[in-house]
Amino acid sequence: VEKLSFRERQVVALKEMGYSNDEVAQRLGISKGSVATLYNRAKVKGYQVVIVLAGDPLGILGDVPEEDPSKED
């Protein structure tokens, strides 16, 4: 797998988060055509999808809240 450029990584991340080409273009200050080109180039290179989650909903990054001892299963 060929490494993606910084801009390709930006486009892929935003597209995988559900942003449209118009939204990605506006956010990055580039044209819609550039977004499409960068995204297609990344697909040709065989990028891997990484899921980005806000915060730590899975409790895997530490600071996991302790169970309330007054609650029973």
Coordinates of C-alpha atoms in Angstrom, one line a residue:
V1 CA 0.0 0.0 0.0
E2 CA 1.4 3.4 -1.1
K3 CA 1.4 6.1 1.5
L4 CA -1.1 8.8 1.2
S5 CA -0.2 12.5 1.0
F6 CA -1.2 14.8 3.9
R7 CA -4.0 16.3 1.7
E8 CA -5.2 12.9 0.6
R9 CA -5.4 11.8 4.3
Q10 CA -7.4 15.0 5.0
V11 CA -9.9 14.3 2.2
V12 CA -10.3 10.6 3.1
A13 CA -10.9 11.4 6.8
L14 CA -13.5 14.0 6.0
K15 CA -15.2 11.8 3.3
E16 CA -15.3 8.8 5.7
M17 CA -16.9 11.1 8.3
G18 CA -19.7 11.6 5.9
Y19 CA -18.9 15.1 4.4
S20 CA -19.9 15.7 0.8
N21 CA -17.4 16.8 -1.8
D22 CA -18.8 20.4 -1.5
E23 CA -18.3 20.4 2.3
V24 CA -14.8 18.9 2.0
A25 CA -13.8 21.5 -0.6
Q26 CA -15.1 24.4 1.5
R27 CA -13.5 23.1 4.6
L28 CA -10.1 22.6 3.0
G29 CA -10.3 25.6 0.7
I30 CA -9.9 23.6 -2.5
S31 CA -12.1 22.9 -5.5
K32 CA -14.7 20.0 -5.7
G33 CA -12.6 18.6 -8.6
S34 CA -9.5 18.5 -6.4
V35 CA -11.5 16.7 -3.7
A36 CA -12.7 14.1 -6.2
T37 CA -9.2 13.7 -7.6
L38 CA -7.5 13.3 -4.2
Y39 CA -10.2 10.8 -3.0
N40 CA -9.8 8.7 -6.2
R41 CA -6.1 8.8 -5.9
A42 CA -6.3 7.6 -2.3
K43 CA -8.6 4.8 -3.4
V44 CA -6.1 3.7 -6.1
K45 CA -3.3 3.7 -3.5
G46 CA -5.4 1.4 -1.4
Y47 CA -6.1 3.5 1.6
Q48 CA -7.4 1.9 4.8
V49 CA -10.4 3.2 6.5
V50 CA -9.9 4.4 10.1
I51 CA -13.0 5.0 12.2
V52 CA -12.8 8.2 14.1
L53 CA -14.9 8.4 17.3
A54 CA -15.5 11.5 19.4
G55 CA -14.3 11.1 22.9
D56 CA -13.9 7.6 24.3
P57 CA -17.3 5.9 23.9
L58 CA -15.7 2.5 24.1
G59 CA -13.8 3.2 27.3
I60 CA -10.5 2.1 25.8
L61 CA -8.4 5.2 26.4
G62 CA -8.3 5.3 30.2
D63 CA -10.5 7.2 32.7
V64 CA -13.1 4.5 32.6
P65 CA -15.8 5.4 35.1
E66 CA -16.0 3.0 38.0
E67 CA -19.2 0.9 38.5
D68 CA -21.6 2.3 41.1
P69 CA -21.5 -0.3 43.9
S70 CA -25.1 0.5 44.8
K71 CA -26.3 -0.9 41.4
E72 CA -26.8 -4.6 41.1
D73 CA -27.0 -6.6 37.9

